[in-house]
């Protein structure tokens, strides 16, 4: 099952949790990463480029290459090919759907929705389009419309797992856990390798403190996604909540190994070091987290605090000032820390004057 869209990455950070295997050390679940190669992709792209050069007025070729770029997460290139295909033939709804998907990755939900609605107006009635529209309504928090389109997709293709998956997410947002669980379970029944559905199911049970139920789904998720960064991250949280910090740290590090941009894992590692008063060590983790989430209030606050404890007042001030400027939380605490920094500096200057 292909992963869900990148636009939902941040939304799902707080949703996915995993559990451990009682019969063996879960820290050994991590697998070696095979050496990556772009050889086959290069051959495929060359063939597509050659085809376009040989027949530059054929919109189908731009459509095929655009889908290739979309699969490679090159949204801008996919968008350019979609626009060219539409220029050559604007009556094909699937060309507009490609444009919508490309715009969605950039991201530009408003224009992506317009392109998708154009595809719908051209009588394109595929589960792919309906799920795409429903997903965008979900991101826009238009839940009634999101469910409407997911139901339309299911009516056309009752075995469409993504539609059930998104219904699970929608019902979760609506605080209807029973319907959320039912929809996500259906998604897994239809697509056993749907790792994101296992993650979300685990979260629902985890929030209810039904750890054994969560564990069952998470163990299954690991079988299908042993290199999924979210699974490893949330395994770290699982051990954190069950007060096993050493295992938590190991899993958080594995999460970063698979997804360096998972800033919440960097932050959690930094928090462990911070709470242990190893402030210099925590700075490295907080700085890594900040590089991926430069306006995240909790990251900035704790980074500033770590700098303050290590005597680096200028760096501390910069981060506390950023907390206050961004107005995303922690402003009162940052203001208090700035006050303490000024008092400390004043006391230091007074002592030197004496």
Short mmCIF file of C-alpha atoms in Angstrom, two decimals:
data_model
loop_
_atom_site.label_atom_id
_atom_site.label_comp_id
_atom_site.label_asym_id
_atom_site.label_seq_id
_atom_site.Cartn_x
_atom_site.Cartn_y
_atom_site.Cartn_z
CA UNK A 1 0.00 0.00 0.00
CA UNK A 2 1.45 3.35 -0.97
CA UNK A 3 1.92 5.79 1.88
CA UNK A 4 -0.60 8.52 2.51
CA UNK A 5 0.08 12.03 1.28
CA UNK A 6 2.92 14.11 2.68
CA UNK A 7 0.47 16.88 3.61
CA UNK A 8 -0.90 14.63 6.36
CA UNK A 9 2.53 13.92 7.81
CA UNK A 10 2.25 16.47 10.63
CA UNK A 11 -1.38 15.62 11.34
CA UNK A 12 -0.54 11.96 11.88
CA UNK A 13 2.49 12.54 14.10
CA UNK A 14 0.27 12.59 17.15
CA UNK A 15 -1.83 9.61 16.09
CA UNK A 16 0.48 6.65 15.54
CA UNK A 17 1.64 4.37 18.36
CA UNK A 18 3.03 0.85 18.48
CA UNK A 19 3.62 -1.91 21.03
CA UNK A 20 6.28 -4.53 21.69
CA UNK A 21 6.54 -8.30 21.36
CA UNK A 22 6.54 -10.02 24.77
CA UNK A 23 8.38 -13.10 23.53
CA UNK A 24 11.45 -11.39 22.13
CA UNK A 25 13.40 -8.20 22.54
CA UNK A 26 11.51 -5.65 20.40
CA UNK A 27 14.69 -3.61 20.07
CA UNK A 28 15.93 -6.26 17.65
CA UNK A 29 13.04 -5.72 15.21
CA UNK A 30 14.96 -3.13 13.19
CA UNK A 31 16.14 -4.42 9.84
CA UNK A 32 19.15 -3.52 7.77
CA UNK A 33 18.45 -0.92 5.10
CA UNK A 34 19.27 -2.21 1.62
CA UNK A 35 21.55 -0.13 -0.56
CA UNK A 36 19.50 2.33 -2.54
CA UNK A 37 19.83 2.64 -6.31
CA UNK A 38 18.12 4.87 -8.85
CA UNK A 39 19.09 2.69 -11.81
CA UNK A 40 15.63 1.35 -12.64
CA UNK A 41 14.05 4.77 -12.10
CA UNK A 42 16.61 6.33 -14.43
CA UNK A 43 15.81 3.80 -17.15
CA UNK A 44 12.08 4.40 -16.75
CA UNK A 45 12.43 8.16 -16.85
CA UNK A 46 14.67 8.00 -19.92
CA UNK A 47 12.07 5.90 -21.73
CA UNK A 48 9.34 8.41 -20.85
CA UNK A 49 11.47 11.36 -21.93
CA UNK A 50 12.35 9.66 -25.20
CA UNK A 51 8.67 8.97 -25.86
CA UNK A 52 7.76 12.63 -25.24
CA UNK A 53 10.54 13.80 -27.55
CA UNK A 54 9.37 11.43 -30.28
CA UNK A 55 5.73 12.52 -30.01
CA UNK A 56 5.52 15.91 -28.23
CA UNK A 57 1.87 16.49 -29.15
CA UNK A 58 0.62 13.34 -27.42
CA UNK A 59 -1.03 14.31 -24.09
CA UNK A 60 -1.06 10.69 -22.91
CA UNK A 61 2.73 10.69 -22.73
CA UNK A 62 2.80 13.76 -20.51
CA UNK A 63 0.15 12.12 -18.34
CA UNK A 64 2.27 8.99 -17.94
CA UNK A 65 5.40 10.94 -17.15
CA UNK A 66 3.49 13.16 -14.74
CA UNK A 67 2.33 10.11 -12.81
CA UNK A 68 5.92 8.89 -12.71
CA UNK A 69 7.02 12.20 -11.21
CA UNK A 70 4.15 12.05 -8.73
CA UNK A 71 5.27 8.60 -7.57
CA UNK A 72 8.79 10.00 -7.15
CA UNK A 73 7.40 12.85 -5.00
CA UNK A 74 8.41 15.44 -7.58
CA UNK A 75 5.23 17.46 -7.42
CA UNK A 76 6.41 20.44 -9.46
CA UNK A 77 7.48 18.26 -12.39
CA UNK A 78 4.22 16.32 -12.18
CA UNK A 79 2.30 19.60 -12.23
CA UNK A 80 4.14 20.80 -15.36
CA UNK A 81 3.31 17.61 -17.22
CA UNK A 82 -0.31 17.74 -16.07
CA UNK A 83 -0.63 21.31 -17.35
CA UNK A 84 0.88 20.31 -20.69
CA UNK A 85 -1.45 17.31 -21.02
CA UNK A 86 -4.46 19.52 -20.26
CA UNK A 87 -3.27 22.11 -22.79
CA UNK A 88 -3.27 19.40 -25.45
CA UNK A 89 -6.57 17.85 -24.32
CA UNK A 90 -8.63 19.53 -21.62
CA UNK A 91 -11.51 17.05 -21.86
CA UNK A 92 -9.80 14.24 -19.95
CA UNK A 93 -10.78 14.18 -16.29
CA UNK A 94 -7.78 12.02 -15.35
CA UNK A 95 -5.44 14.78 -16.55
CA UNK A 96 -7.17 17.17 -14.15
CA UNK A 97 -6.88 14.59 -11.38
CA UNK A 98 -3.14 14.41 -11.97
CA UNK A 99 -2.99 18.19 -11.75
CA UNK A 100 -4.96 18.08 -8.50
CA UNK A 101 -2.64 15.52 -6.95
CA UNK A 102 0.43 17.45 -8.02
CA UNK A 103 -0.90 20.70 -6.57
CA UNK A 104 -1.82 18.90 -3.36
CA UNK A 105 1.79 17.87 -2.84
CA UNK A 106 3.15 21.41 -3.26
CA UNK A 107 0.91 22.04 -1.23
CA UNK A 108 -1.92 24.17 -2.57
CA UNK A 109 -5.17 22.62 -1.39
CA UNK A 110 -7.38 25.35 -2.83
CA UNK A 111 -6.13 24.95 -6.40
CA UNK A 112 -5.92 21.18 -5.97
CA UNK A 113 -9.59 21.13 -5.03
CA UNK A 114 -10.49 23.25 -8.07
CA UNK A 115 -8.67 20.85 -10.38
CA UNK A 116 -10.33 17.85 -8.76
CA UNK A 117 -13.77 19.43 -9.10
CA UNK A 118 -13.01 20.01 -12.78
CA UNK A 119 -12.25 16.32 -13.14
CA UNK A 120 -15.53 15.53 -11.43
CA UNK A 121 -17.39 17.91 -13.76
CA UNK A 122 -15.91 16.01 -16.69
CA UNK A 123 -17.71 12.90 -15.36
CA UNK A 124 -14.62 11.17 -14.02
CA UNK A 125 -16.09 8.84 -11.40
CA UNK A 126 -13.24 6.79 -10.03
CA UNK A 127 -12.53 5.85 -6.41
CA UNK A 128 -9.17 7.54 -6.79
CA UNK A 129 -10.76 10.92 -7.56
CA UNK A 130 -13.43 10.61 -4.89
CA UNK A 131 -10.92 9.67 -2.20
CA UNK A 132 -8.70 12.56 -3.33
CA UNK A 133 -11.55 15.04 -2.94
CA UNK A 134 -12.61 13.49 0.36
CA UNK A 135 -9.08 13.67 1.71
CA UNK A 136 -8.84 17.36 0.88
CA UNK A 137 -12.16 18.01 2.62
CA UNK A 138 -10.73 16.17 5.62
CA UNK A 139 -7.61 18.35 5.65
CA UNK A 140 -9.86 21.40 5.46
CA UNK A 141 -11.85 20.01 8.42
CA UNK A 142 -14.98 19.76 6.29
CA UNK A 143 -15.86 16.41 7.77
CA UNK A 144 -19.40 15.99 6.47
CA UNK A 145 -18.22 16.49 2.89
CA UNK A 146 -15.23 14.25 3.49
CA UNK A 147 -17.48 11.38 4.61
CA UNK A 148 -19.80 12.01 1.68
CA UNK A 149 -17.01 11.51 -0.83
CA UNK A 150 -15.56 8.50 0.96
CA UNK A 151 -19.01 6.89 0.88
CA UNK A 152 -19.24 7.66 -2.84
CA UNK A 153 -15.91 5.93 -3.38
CA UNK A 154 -17.06 2.89 -1.40
CA UNK A 155 -20.29 2.74 -3.38
CA UNK A 156 -18.28 2.46 -6.58
CA UNK A 157 -15.57 0.20 -5.15
CA UNK A 158 -16.56 -1.37 -1.84
CA UNK A 159 -13.10 -2.86 -1.46
CA UNK A 160 -11.28 0.49 -1.49
CA UNK A 161 -9.18 0.47 1.73
CA UNK A 162 -8.13 4.14 1.60
CA UNK A 163 -11.76 5.26 1.78
CA UNK A 164 -12.28 3.25 4.95
CA UNK A 165 -8.99 4.49 6.34
CA UNK A 166 -9.95 8.12 5.90
CA UNK A 167 -13.39 7.46 7.33
CA UNK A 168 -11.55 6.15 10.38
CA UNK A 169 -9.56 9.37 10.63
CA UNK A 170 -12.68 11.47 10.18
CA UNK A 171 -14.67 9.61 12.84
CA UNK A 172 -11.69 9.90 15.17
CA UNK A 173 -11.72 13.67 14.74
CA UNK A 174 -15.45 13.61 15.41
CA UNK A 175 -14.77 11.68 18.66
CA UNK A 176 -16.74 8.65 17.49
CA UNK A 177 -14.22 5.98 18.43
CA UNK A 178 -16.54 3.05 17.72
CA UNK A 179 -17.05 4.05 14.08
CA UNK A 180 -13.40 4.98 13.77
CA UNK A 181 -12.29 1.53 14.94
CA UNK A 182 -14.78 -0.21 12.65
CA UNK A 183 -13.63 1.73 9.58
CA UNK A 184 -9.94 1.19 10.30
CA UNK A 185 -10.46 -2.51 10.92
CA UNK A 186 -12.18 -2.76 7.55
CA UNK A 187 -9.24 -0.98 5.90
CA UNK A 188 -6.88 -3.59 7.35
CA UNK A 189 -9.12 -6.49 6.34
CA UNK A 190 -9.08 -5.19 2.77
CA UNK A 191 -5.38 -4.34 2.79
CA UNK A 192 -3.40 -6.19 5.49
CA UNK A 193 -0.23 -4.25 4.65
CA UNK A 194 -1.87 -0.86 5.40
CA UNK A 195 0.57 0.21 8.11
CA UNK A 196 -1.04 3.60 8.74
CA UNK A 197 -4.31 1.92 9.66
CA UNK A 198 -2.54 -0.23 12.26
CA UNK A 199 -0.93 2.90 13.66
CA UNK A 200 -4.19 4.77 13.99
CA UNK A 201 -6.00 1.81 15.53
CA UNK A 202 -3.25 1.54 18.09
CA UNK A 203 -3.58 5.23 18.91
CA UNK A 204 -7.29 4.87 19.53
CA UNK A 205 -6.71 2.03 21.97
CA UNK A 206 -3.64 3.70 23.42
CA UNK A 207 -5.63 6.85 24.26
CA UNK A 208 -8.10 4.62 26.07
CA UNK A 209 -5.20 2.96 27.95
CA UNK A 210 -6.09 -0.38 26.38
CA UNK A 211 -2.45 -1.21 25.87
CA UNK A 212 -2.92 -4.91 25.14
CA UNK A 213 -5.33 -4.17 22.29
CA UNK A 214 -2.99 -1.52 20.92
CA UNK A 215 -0.10 -3.95 21.16
CA UNK A 216 -1.84 -6.53 18.98
CA UNK A 217 -2.27 -4.08 16.13
CA UNK A 218 1.18 -2.61 16.52
CA UNK A 219 2.89 -5.97 16.37
CA UNK A 220 0.99 -6.66 13.16
CA UNK A 221 2.03 -3.30 11.80
CA UNK A 222 5.68 -4.07 12.43
CA UNK A 223 5.41 -7.29 10.43
CA UNK A 224 4.31 -5.30 7.40
CA UNK A 225 6.32 -2.15 8.03
CA UNK A 226 9.58 -2.99 9.82
CA UNK A 227 11.14 0.20 8.45
CA UNK A 228 8.23 2.53 9.09
CA UNK A 229 9.52 5.55 11.02
CA UNK A 230 6.19 6.22 12.72
CA UNK A 231 6.07 2.69 14.08
CA UNK A 232 9.51 3.09 15.58
CA UNK A 233 8.77 6.53 16.94
CA UNK A 234 5.62 5.37 18.62
CA UNK A 235 7.28 2.27 19.95
CA UNK A 236 9.55 4.75 21.67
CA UNK A 237 6.50 6.51 23.11
CA UNK A 238 5.06 3.17 24.19
CA UNK A 239 8.19 2.44 26.24
CA UNK A 240 8.19 5.99 27.50
CA UNK A 241 4.68 5.65 28.85
CA UNK A 242 5.48 2.26 30.36
CA UNK A 243 8.53 3.81 32.06
CA UNK A 244 11.26 1.97 30.18
CA UNK A 245 13.44 4.88 29.07
CA UNK A 246 16.39 2.87 27.73
CA UNK A 247 14.17 1.00 25.27
CA UNK A 248 12.35 4.24 24.45
CA UNK A 249 15.61 5.93 23.49
CA UNK A 250 16.64 3.00 21.30
CA UNK A 251 13.38 3.11 19.36
CA UNK A 252 13.41 6.86 18.98
CA UNK A 253 16.88 6.65 17.48
CA UNK A 254 15.63 4.00 15.06
CA UNK A 255 12.78 6.29 14.05
CA UNK A 256 15.27 9.01 13.15
CA UNK A 257 17.36 6.48 11.26
CA UNK A 258 14.42 5.78 8.97
CA UNK A 259 13.11 9.36 8.85
CA UNK A 260 15.62 12.08 9.83
CA UNK A 261 12.89 14.72 9.51
CA UNK A 262 10.78 13.24 12.29
CA UNK A 263 11.35 16.23 14.54
CA UNK A 264 9.20 14.91 17.37
CA UNK A 265 11.66 12.03 17.82
CA UNK A 266 14.58 14.46 17.98
CA UNK A 267 12.67 16.53 20.52
CA UNK A 268 11.81 13.54 22.68
CA UNK A 269 15.44 12.44 22.76
CA UNK A 270 16.43 15.97 23.72
CA UNK A 271 13.85 15.98 26.49
CA UNK A 272 15.30 12.79 27.97
CA UNK A 273 18.73 14.42 28.11
CA UNK A 274 17.27 17.67 29.44
CA UNK A 275 15.34 15.95 32.24
CA UNK A 276 18.54 14.11 33.18
CA UNK A 277 20.27 17.52 33.37
CA UNK A 278 22.61 16.61 30.54
CA UNK A 279 21.95 19.97 28.96
CA UNK A 280 24.81 19.99 26.47
CA UNK A 281 23.63 16.66 25.05
CA UNK A 282 20.06 17.89 24.88
CA UNK A 283 21.10 20.89 22.78
CA UNK A 284 22.22 18.64 19.92
CA UNK A 285 18.82 16.94 19.79
CA UNK A 286 16.83 20.15 20.17
CA UNK A 287 18.86 21.83 17.42
CA UNK A 288 18.16 18.87 15.14
CA UNK A 289 14.46 19.15 15.92
CA UNK A 290 14.55 22.89 15.30
CA UNK A 291 16.12 22.40 11.88
CA UNK A 292 12.95 20.57 10.79
CA UNK A 293 10.42 22.58 12.82
CA UNK A 294 11.89 26.07 13.30
CA UNK A 295 8.74 27.59 14.78
CA UNK A 296 7.70 24.79 17.12
CA UNK A 297 7.21 26.46 20.51
CA UNK A 298 8.17 23.56 22.77
CA UNK A 299 11.39 22.93 20.82
CA UNK A 300 12.42 26.58 20.99
CA UNK A 301 11.58 26.89 24.67
CA UNK A 302 13.55 23.85 25.79
CA UNK A 303 16.43 24.70 23.48
CA UNK A 304 16.56 28.17 25.02
CA UNK A 305 16.40 26.64 28.49
CA UNK A 306 19.25 24.24 27.71
CA UNK A 307 21.39 27.11 26.45
CA UNK A 308 20.56 29.08 29.60
CA UNK A 309 21.63 26.23 31.85
CA UNK A 310 24.94 25.94 29.97
CA UNK A 311 25.62 29.64 30.33
CA UNK A 312 25.04 30.57 26.69
CA UNK A 313 22.77 33.51 27.35
CA UNK A 314 22.74 35.00 23.85
CA UNK A 315 21.58 31.73 22.30
CA UNK A 316 19.04 31.32 25.06
CA UNK A 317 17.61 34.80 24.41
CA UNK A 318 17.32 34.18 20.68
CA UNK A 319 15.21 31.09 21.24
CA UNK A 320 13.04 32.63 23.95
CA UNK A 321 12.46 35.67 21.72
CA UNK A 322 11.41 33.34 18.91
CA UNK A 323 8.91 31.63 21.20
CA UNK A 324 7.31 34.96 22.05
CA UNK A 325 7.35 36.19 18.43
CA UNK A 326 5.74 33.05 17.03
CA UNK A 327 2.85 33.13 19.53
CA UNK A 328 2.29 29.39 19.36
CA UNK A 329 2.53 28.61 23.07
CA UNK A 330 5.06 28.83 25.90
CA UNK A 331 5.09 32.66 25.71
CA UNK A 332 4.60 33.15 29.47
CA UNK A 333 7.30 30.65 30.33
CA UNK A 334 9.70 32.17 27.81
CA UNK A 335 9.04 35.64 29.20
CA UNK A 336 9.80 34.38 32.70
CA UNK A 337 13.04 32.79 31.52
CA UNK A 338 14.10 36.03 29.83
CA UNK A 339 13.47 37.85 33.11
CA UNK A 340 15.70 35.39 34.94
CA UNK A 341 18.41 35.79 32.31
CA UNK A 342 18.39 39.56 32.83
CA UNK A 343 18.58 39.13 36.59
CA UNK A 344 21.45 36.69 36.25
CA UNK A 345 23.32 39.00 33.90
CA UNK A 346 22.78 41.96 36.25
CA UNK A 347 24.04 39.98 39.23
CA UNK A 348 27.08 38.88 37.26
CA UNK A 349 27.90 42.43 36.18
CA UNK A 350 27.51 43.67 39.76
CA UNK A 351 29.87 41.00 41.03
CA UNK A 352 32.46 41.91 38.43
CA UNK A 353 32.21 45.61 39.33
CA UNK A 354 33.05 44.79 42.92
#
